[in-house]
Short mmCIF file of C-alpha atoms and ligand atoms in Angstrom, two decimals:
data_model
loop_
_atom_site.label_atom_id
_atom_site.label_comp_id
_atom_site.label_asym_id
_atom_site.label_seq_id
_atom_site.Cartn_x
_atom_site.Cartn_y
_atom_site.Cartn_z
CA MET L 7 0.00 0.00 0.00
CA LEU L 8 2.77 2.36 1.09
CA LYS L 9 4.75 1.46 -2.00
CA LEU L 10 1.80 2.16 -4.24
CA SER L 11 1.11 5.65 -2.79
CA ARG L 12 4.82 6.50 -3.03
CA ALA L 13 4.78 5.48 -6.65
CA LEU L 14 1.69 7.57 -7.23
CA LEU L 15 3.24 10.58 -5.50
CA CYS L 16 6.36 10.18 -7.57
CA ALA L 17 4.37 9.99 -10.78
CA ALA L 18 2.33 13.06 -9.78
CA THR L 19 5.49 15.04 -9.01
CA LEU L 20 7.02 14.11 -12.34
CA PHE L 21 3.82 15.02 -14.13
CA THR L 22 3.63 18.45 -12.46
CA ALA L 23 7.31 19.16 -13.19
CA GLY L 24 6.75 18.13 -16.77
CA LEU L 25 3.81 20.49 -17.05
CA ALA L 26 5.80 23.39 -15.60
CA GLN L 27 8.61 22.74 -18.05
CA ALA L 28 6.26 22.47 -20.95
CA ALA L 29 4.41 25.72 -20.10
CA ASP L 30 5.15 27.90 -23.10
CA PRO L 31 6.32 31.46 -22.56
CA ILE L 32 3.91 34.24 -23.46
CA VAL L 33 4.95 35.44 -26.90
CA ILE L 34 4.74 39.17 -27.50
CA LYS L 35 5.09 40.04 -31.16
CA PHE L 36 6.20 43.67 -31.45
CA ALA L 37 5.93 44.91 -35.04
CA HIS L 38 6.98 48.27 -36.42
CA VAL L 39 7.73 49.91 -39.75
CA VAL L 40 11.11 51.58 -39.24
CA ALA L 41 14.73 50.42 -39.19
CA GLU L 42 16.47 49.15 -36.06
CA ASN L 43 18.91 52.08 -35.87
CA THR L 44 16.14 54.57 -35.07
CA PRO L 45 14.66 55.59 -31.70
CA LYS L 46 11.70 53.21 -32.06
CA GLY L 47 13.85 50.39 -33.44
CA GLN L 48 16.22 50.69 -30.49
CA GLY L 49 13.35 50.94 -28.01
CA ALA L 50 11.74 47.73 -29.25
CA LEU L 51 15.04 45.86 -28.94
CA LEU L 52 15.68 47.18 -25.42
CA PHE L 53 12.16 46.16 -24.38
CA LYS L 54 12.83 42.63 -25.67
CA LYS L 55 16.19 42.42 -23.87
CA LEU L 56 14.87 43.55 -20.49
CA ALA L 57 11.65 41.51 -20.68
CA GLU L 58 13.50 38.30 -21.49
CA GLU L 59 16.16 38.99 -18.82
CA ARG L 60 13.67 39.71 -16.04
CA LEU L 61 10.98 37.21 -17.00
CA PRO L 62 13.10 34.28 -18.21
CA GLY L 63 11.02 31.46 -19.64
CA LYS L 64 7.84 33.43 -18.98
CA VAL L 65 7.94 36.02 -21.73
CA LYS L 66 9.44 35.95 -25.20
CA VAL L 67 9.43 39.12 -27.30
CA GLU L 68 9.73 38.86 -31.06
CA VAL L 69 10.56 42.15 -32.75
CA TYR L 70 9.64 42.62 -36.41
CA PRO L 71 11.15 45.86 -37.84
CA ASN L 72 10.82 47.41 -41.33
CA SER L 73 7.17 46.38 -41.92
CA SER L 74 8.41 42.75 -42.03
CA LEU L 75 5.33 41.39 -40.24
CA PHE L 76 2.73 44.11 -40.74
CA GLY L 77 3.06 47.52 -42.37
CA ASP L 78 0.96 50.67 -42.20
CA GLY L 79 -2.68 50.02 -42.84
CA LYS L 80 -2.65 46.43 -41.64
CA GLU L 81 -0.99 46.64 -38.24
CA MET L 82 -3.90 48.02 -36.18
CA GLU L 83 -6.26 45.39 -37.54
CA ALA L 84 -3.68 42.72 -36.70
CA LEU L 85 -3.44 44.04 -33.14
CA LEU L 86 -7.19 43.83 -32.70
CA LEU L 87 -7.23 40.30 -34.13
CA GLY L 88 -4.44 39.21 -31.77
CA ASP L 89 -1.96 38.50 -34.57
CA VAL L 90 0.48 40.95 -33.01
CA GLN L 91 0.57 42.13 -29.38
CA MET L 92 2.51 45.39 -29.50
CA LEU L 93 2.90 48.23 -31.98
CA ALA L 94 4.23 51.76 -31.80
CA PRO L 95 2.57 53.63 -34.66
CA SER L 96 3.39 57.24 -35.24
CA LEU L 97 0.76 59.48 -33.65
CA ALA L 98 -0.34 60.49 -37.14
CA LYS L 99 -1.84 57.04 -37.67
CA PHE L 100 -4.60 57.05 -35.04
CA GLU L 101 -7.31 59.24 -36.51
CA HIS L 102 -9.73 56.36 -37.14
CA TYR L 103 -9.57 55.47 -33.46
CA THR L 104 -9.37 58.86 -31.77
CA LYS L 105 -9.68 62.37 -33.13
CA GLN L 106 -7.91 63.96 -30.16
CA VAL L 107 -4.56 62.35 -30.93
CA GLN L 108 -4.55 64.42 -34.12
CA ILE L 109 -3.24 67.22 -31.92
CA TYR L 110 0.31 65.95 -32.30
CA ASP L 111 0.29 66.62 -36.04
CA LEU L 112 -0.64 70.29 -35.86
CA PRO L 113 2.19 72.18 -37.56
CA PHE L 114 4.43 74.39 -35.42
CA LEU L 115 2.70 73.31 -32.20
CA PHE L 116 5.70 72.19 -30.14
CA ASN L 117 8.95 74.17 -30.14
CA ASP L 118 11.04 71.21 -28.97
CA LEU L 119 10.87 67.76 -27.35
CA ALA L 120 10.96 69.29 -23.86
CA ALA L 121 7.60 70.92 -24.60
CA VAL L 122 6.28 67.57 -25.86
CA ASP L 123 7.45 65.96 -22.60
CA ARG L 124 5.61 68.55 -20.52
CA PHE L 125 2.37 68.07 -22.46
CA GLN L 126 2.57 64.26 -22.38
CA ALA L 127 3.18 64.23 -18.64
CA ALA L 128 0.06 66.36 -18.10
CA GLN L 129 -2.98 66.58 -20.43
CA GLY L 130 -1.47 64.25 -23.02
CA LYS L 131 -1.45 61.37 -20.55
CA GLN L 132 -5.20 60.82 -20.73
CA LEU L 133 -4.95 60.16 -24.47
CA LEU L 134 -3.14 56.89 -23.71
CA THR L 135 -6.40 55.44 -22.43
CA SER L 136 -8.71 57.19 -24.88
CA MET L 137 -9.09 54.14 -27.14
CA GLN L 138 -9.84 51.50 -24.52
CA ASP L 139 -13.43 51.17 -25.74
CA LYS L 140 -11.87 50.00 -29.01
CA ASN L 141 -9.63 47.53 -27.16
CA ILE L 142 -6.48 49.59 -27.75
CA LEU L 143 -4.39 50.53 -24.72
CA GLY L 144 -1.55 53.04 -24.84
CA LEU L 145 1.40 52.05 -22.66
CA ALA L 146 3.79 54.92 -23.33
CA TYR L 147 4.84 57.73 -25.62
CA TRP L 148 8.18 57.37 -27.36
CA HIS L 149 9.88 60.24 -29.15
CA ASN L 150 11.41 60.27 -32.53
CA GLY L 151 11.84 63.98 -33.16
CA LEU L 152 10.95 67.06 -35.12
CA LYS L 153 10.24 66.78 -38.83
CA GLN L 154 12.23 68.28 -41.68
CA LEU L 155 11.04 68.78 -45.24
CA SER L 156 12.66 67.10 -48.21
CA ALA L 157 12.19 67.64 -51.95
CA ASN L 158 13.91 67.45 -55.29
CA LYS L 159 13.73 71.24 -55.34
CA ALA L 160 15.20 73.75 -52.88
CA LEU L 161 12.52 74.82 -50.39
CA HIS L 162 13.28 78.12 -48.68
CA GLU L 163 9.80 79.58 -48.52
CA PRO L 164 6.30 78.07 -48.70
CA LYS L 165 5.84 79.31 -52.26
CA ASP L 166 8.71 77.04 -53.36
CA ALA L 167 6.55 74.01 -52.50
CA ARG L 168 3.56 75.11 -54.56
CA GLY L 169 2.29 72.38 -56.86
CA LEU L 170 4.73 69.73 -55.62
CA LYS L 171 3.46 66.30 -54.56
CA PHE L 172 4.34 65.40 -50.98
CA ARG L 173 4.05 61.98 -49.37
CA VAL L 174 2.14 62.16 -46.10
CA GLN L 175 1.25 59.61 -43.46
CA ALA L 176 -2.41 58.56 -43.21
CA SER L 177 -3.44 61.80 -41.52
CA SER L 178 -6.04 64.39 -42.47
CA VAL L 179 -4.12 67.05 -40.52
CA LEU L 180 -1.02 66.44 -42.59
CA GLU L 181 -3.02 66.54 -45.79
CA GLU L 182 -4.39 69.93 -44.79
CA GLN L 183 -0.92 71.12 -43.82
CA PHE L 184 0.34 70.63 -47.38
CA LYS L 185 -2.85 71.99 -48.91
CA ALA L 186 -2.28 75.13 -46.84
CA ILE L 187 0.91 75.79 -48.81
CA ARG L 188 -0.82 74.86 -52.08
CA ALA L 189 1.08 71.60 -52.47
CA ASN L 190 -0.49 68.20 -53.21
CA PRO L 191 -0.44 65.64 -50.40
CA ARG L 192 -0.45 61.91 -51.20
CA LYS L 193 -1.07 59.36 -48.46
CA MET L 194 1.45 56.56 -48.74
CA SER L 195 2.69 53.86 -46.40
CA PHE L 196 6.17 54.24 -44.95
CA ALA L 197 7.48 51.17 -46.77
CA GLU L 198 6.68 52.80 -50.13
CA VAL L 199 8.38 56.14 -49.54
CA TYR L 200 11.78 55.44 -51.10
CA GLN L 201 10.29 54.07 -54.28
CA GLY L 202 7.66 56.79 -54.42
CA LEU L 203 10.38 59.43 -54.34
CA GLN L 204 12.62 57.55 -56.74
CA THR L 205 9.95 57.10 -59.40
CA GLY L 206 8.55 60.61 -58.99
CA THR L 207 5.12 59.51 -57.75
CA VAL L 208 5.88 62.13 -55.12
CA ASN L 209 8.42 64.95 -55.24
CA GLY L 210 9.02 65.42 -51.55
CA THR L 211 8.10 64.40 -48.04
CA GLU L 212 8.56 65.22 -44.37
CA ASN L 213 10.23 63.10 -41.71
CA THR L 214 12.95 63.01 -39.07
CA TRP L 215 16.67 62.71 -39.81
CA SER L 216 16.79 59.16 -38.45
CA ASN L 217 13.95 58.02 -40.70
CA TYR L 218 15.52 59.74 -43.70
CA GLU L 219 18.97 58.33 -43.15
CA SER L 220 17.92 54.78 -42.28
CA GLN L 221 15.70 54.59 -45.38
CA LYS L 222 18.43 56.17 -47.57
CA VAL L 223 16.01 58.92 -48.62
CA ASN L 224 19.02 61.16 -49.27
CA GLU L 225 19.80 58.97 -52.31
CA VAL L 226 16.57 60.17 -53.92
CA GLN L 227 16.18 63.71 -52.55
CA LYS L 228 18.49 66.56 -53.48
CA TYR L 229 17.33 68.94 -50.77
CA PHE L 230 16.39 68.87 -47.12
CA THR L 231 15.02 71.92 -45.34
CA GLU L 232 15.66 72.01 -41.61
CA SER L 233 12.20 73.29 -40.78
CA ASN L 234 11.42 71.53 -37.47
CA HIS L 235 7.79 72.21 -38.39
CA GLY L 236 6.12 69.22 -36.79
CA LEU L 237 6.57 66.13 -34.70
CA ILE L 238 7.04 62.40 -35.20
CA ASP L 239 6.27 60.67 -31.93
CA TYR L 240 4.83 57.28 -31.13
CA MET L 241 2.28 55.66 -28.89
CA VAL L 242 3.32 52.18 -27.82
CA ILE L 243 0.05 50.26 -27.85
CA THR L 244 -1.20 46.84 -26.98
CA ASN L 245 -4.43 44.89 -27.24
CA ALA L 246 -6.23 45.81 -24.00
CA LYS L 247 -7.79 42.35 -23.53
CA PHE L 248 -4.41 40.68 -23.99
CA TRP L 249 -2.72 43.05 -21.55
CA ASN L 250 -5.39 42.83 -18.88
CA GLY L 251 -5.36 39.04 -19.19
CA LEU L 252 -1.68 38.78 -18.22
CA ALA L 253 -0.81 37.51 -14.74
CA PRO L 254 -0.56 40.60 -12.48
CA ASP L 255 3.13 40.03 -11.63
CA VAL L 256 4.06 39.64 -15.30
CA ARG L 257 2.05 42.71 -16.27
CA SER L 258 3.56 44.91 -13.57
CA THR L 259 7.11 43.79 -14.46
CA LEU L 260 6.43 44.61 -18.12
CA GLU L 261 4.99 48.00 -17.13
CA GLN L 262 8.10 48.76 -15.10
CA ILE L 263 10.30 47.76 -18.04
CA MET L 264 8.23 49.91 -20.41
CA ALA L 265 8.74 52.91 -18.10
CA GLU L 266 12.52 52.36 -18.07
CA VAL L 267 12.70 51.86 -21.84
CA THR L 268 10.66 55.02 -22.38
CA VAL L 269 13.13 57.10 -20.37
CA GLU L 270 15.99 55.64 -22.38
CA VAL L 271 14.36 56.09 -25.82
CA ASN L 272 13.37 59.65 -25.05
CA LYS L 273 16.86 60.45 -23.77
CA GLN L 274 18.59 59.06 -26.88
CA ALA L 275 16.18 60.18 -29.63
CA GLU L 276 17.64 63.63 -30.27
CA ALA L 277 21.24 62.34 -30.39
CA LEU L 278 20.22 59.58 -32.82
CA ASN L 279 18.62 62.15 -35.10
CA GLN L 280 21.64 64.43 -34.96
CA SER L 281 24.03 61.61 -35.83
CA ALA L 282 21.73 60.57 -38.70
CA LYS L 283 21.81 64.16 -39.97
CA GLN L 284 25.61 64.12 -39.83
CA LYS L 285 25.68 60.91 -41.89
CA ILE L 286 23.56 62.63 -44.57
CA VAL L 287 25.94 65.63 -44.52
CA ASP L 288 28.93 63.27 -44.86
CA ALA L 289 27.31 61.36 -47.74
CA LYS L 290 27.31 64.64 -49.74
CA THR L 291 24.25 63.50 -51.68
CA SER L 292 22.04 66.41 -50.78
CA GLU L 293 22.01 70.01 -49.70
CA ILE L 294 20.69 70.86 -46.25
CA ILE L 295 18.93 74.21 -46.21
CA GLU L 296 18.81 76.17 -42.97
CA LEU L 297 16.01 78.69 -42.68
CA THR L 298 16.43 82.24 -41.52
CA PRO L 299 14.03 83.23 -38.69
CA GLU L 300 12.07 85.27 -41.27
CA GLN L 301 11.75 82.32 -43.65
CA ARG L 302 10.66 80.00 -40.83
CA ALA L 303 8.04 82.56 -39.83
CA LEU L 304 6.61 82.40 -43.37
CA TRP L 305 6.17 78.61 -43.13
CA ARG L 306 4.57 78.99 -39.73
CA GLU L 307 2.19 81.66 -40.94
CA ALA L 308 1.18 79.60 -43.98
CA MET L 309 0.57 76.38 -42.02
CA ARG L 310 -0.98 77.73 -38.82
CA PRO L 311 -4.58 78.02 -40.21
CA VAL L 312 -4.67 74.21 -39.98
CA TRP L 313 -5.10 74.56 -36.20
CA GLN L 314 -8.52 76.21 -36.60
CA LYS L 315 -9.68 73.52 -39.03
CA PHE L 316 -9.21 70.78 -36.44
CA GLU L 317 -10.12 72.72 -33.30
CA GLY L 318 -13.61 71.20 -33.25
CA GLU L 319 -12.37 67.59 -33.45
CA ILE L 320 -9.40 67.97 -31.12
CA GLY L 321 -10.78 70.48 -28.63
CA ALA L 322 -9.70 74.09 -28.16
CA ASP L 323 -8.67 73.48 -24.53
CA LEU L 324 -6.34 70.65 -25.43
CA ILE L 325 -4.69 72.76 -28.14
CA LYS L 326 -4.31 75.62 -25.67
CA ALA L 327 -2.68 73.30 -23.14
CA ALA L 328 -0.25 71.92 -25.72
CA ASP L 329 0.65 75.41 -26.88
CA ALA L 330 1.20 76.49 -23.26
CA SER L 331 3.67 73.62 -22.77
CA ASN L 332 6.19 75.65 -24.80
CA GLN L 333 6.69 78.03 -21.89
C1 LMR T 402 6.17 57.55 -41.33
O1 LMR T 402 5.29 56.79 -41.74
O2 LMR T 402 6.63 58.47 -41.98
C2 LMR T 402 6.76 57.39 -39.96
O3 LMR T 402 5.85 57.81 -39.06
C3 LMR T 402 7.23 56.01 -39.71
C4 LMR T 402 7.60 55.83 -38.28
O4 LMR T 402 7.03 54.95 -37.66
O5 LMR T 402 8.47 56.59 -37.80
#
C-alpha cells in the first residue's frame, strides 16, 4: 500500500514538473515599420532584452522591424485580431480610433521635445487610455523627433513648395498642412516612400533625420530643409484584452520595463537624429537648407490656419494646453 502511494506521489510530481517545463512562454510580437537604428527600433530591442532577462522562460518578445510582419494600414487590424501584441505607430496614424490624438500633427505646435514631454506628462497622458473602448491601450509615448522637409527642389519659402506632390502619413491634418501651402499631399505607407520618391510619384516628403537616413532617402532627394515644423512621436500600444489578461506580476514587471525603456528612448532620440543628420551631410548626396528666422516665420504663418480647421475635433482646450507647454 505504502509502495503504491509513493509510486503515485512520484508519478504526480514528475507530471507536475513536466507540465511546468512544458508551459510555453507568453509570446509578445512587437511589429513596427522603421529600421532598427532609429529611436523606435532601439526601443523595441531594449524592451525585448529587459523583458527576457527579467521574465526568463515566462515572456518571449519577437521584434519585427521594417514592416516585415505588418506595415501601415494592416498593423492596427492585426493588433485587434491578436496576430500581433505590440505596436508603436506614429501618432499620425490614429485618426480612425481617436480624433484627439490628431493634436500631435498640428504644424508648429511644439517648439522642442521638452515641450512635448511637458504636455505628455500632463494633459497628453489621458490620451493613452482614450481608445480603450476599441480595445487599444496606450502604454507609453516614445519620441522620434521634429520633422524636416525634403524635396527634389530647394525649399526656402512656402511658395517654393507650390504644386509639388508630398508623401504624407495617413493623416487628415497632414493633408491639410500641405494643402495650406498649395502643395499636393499623397497618403502613402512608410514602406513605399523610397520608391515613391525615386519614381517621382511624389516629389518630396517630411520626416525626421533618423527616418531619412535609415531609409536612404538622401539617395533620392536633393534637398532637405531644416524646418522643425512638426513632430514624429509614437504611442506604444497593446491589445487591451491581452494586456489585462496577463498575470498581475508579469504585467507589472512589463509596465516597469516599459517605463525604463521610455526614459531611455526619449533620452537618446535627439542624439540619434543628430548623428543621422551628420551621416547625410557626410554622404554629400544632398544640400541641407537652414532657414532664416524670417523664412521659418513664413512657413509657420502659412501652415498655422490648420489649427482652426481641427479645433472642433481635437478640442480648443487641449490645443491651448499643448501650446502652453512651450513656456
Ligand atoms: C512615417 O510613416 O513616416 C513614420 O511615421 C514612420 C515611423 O514609424 O516613424
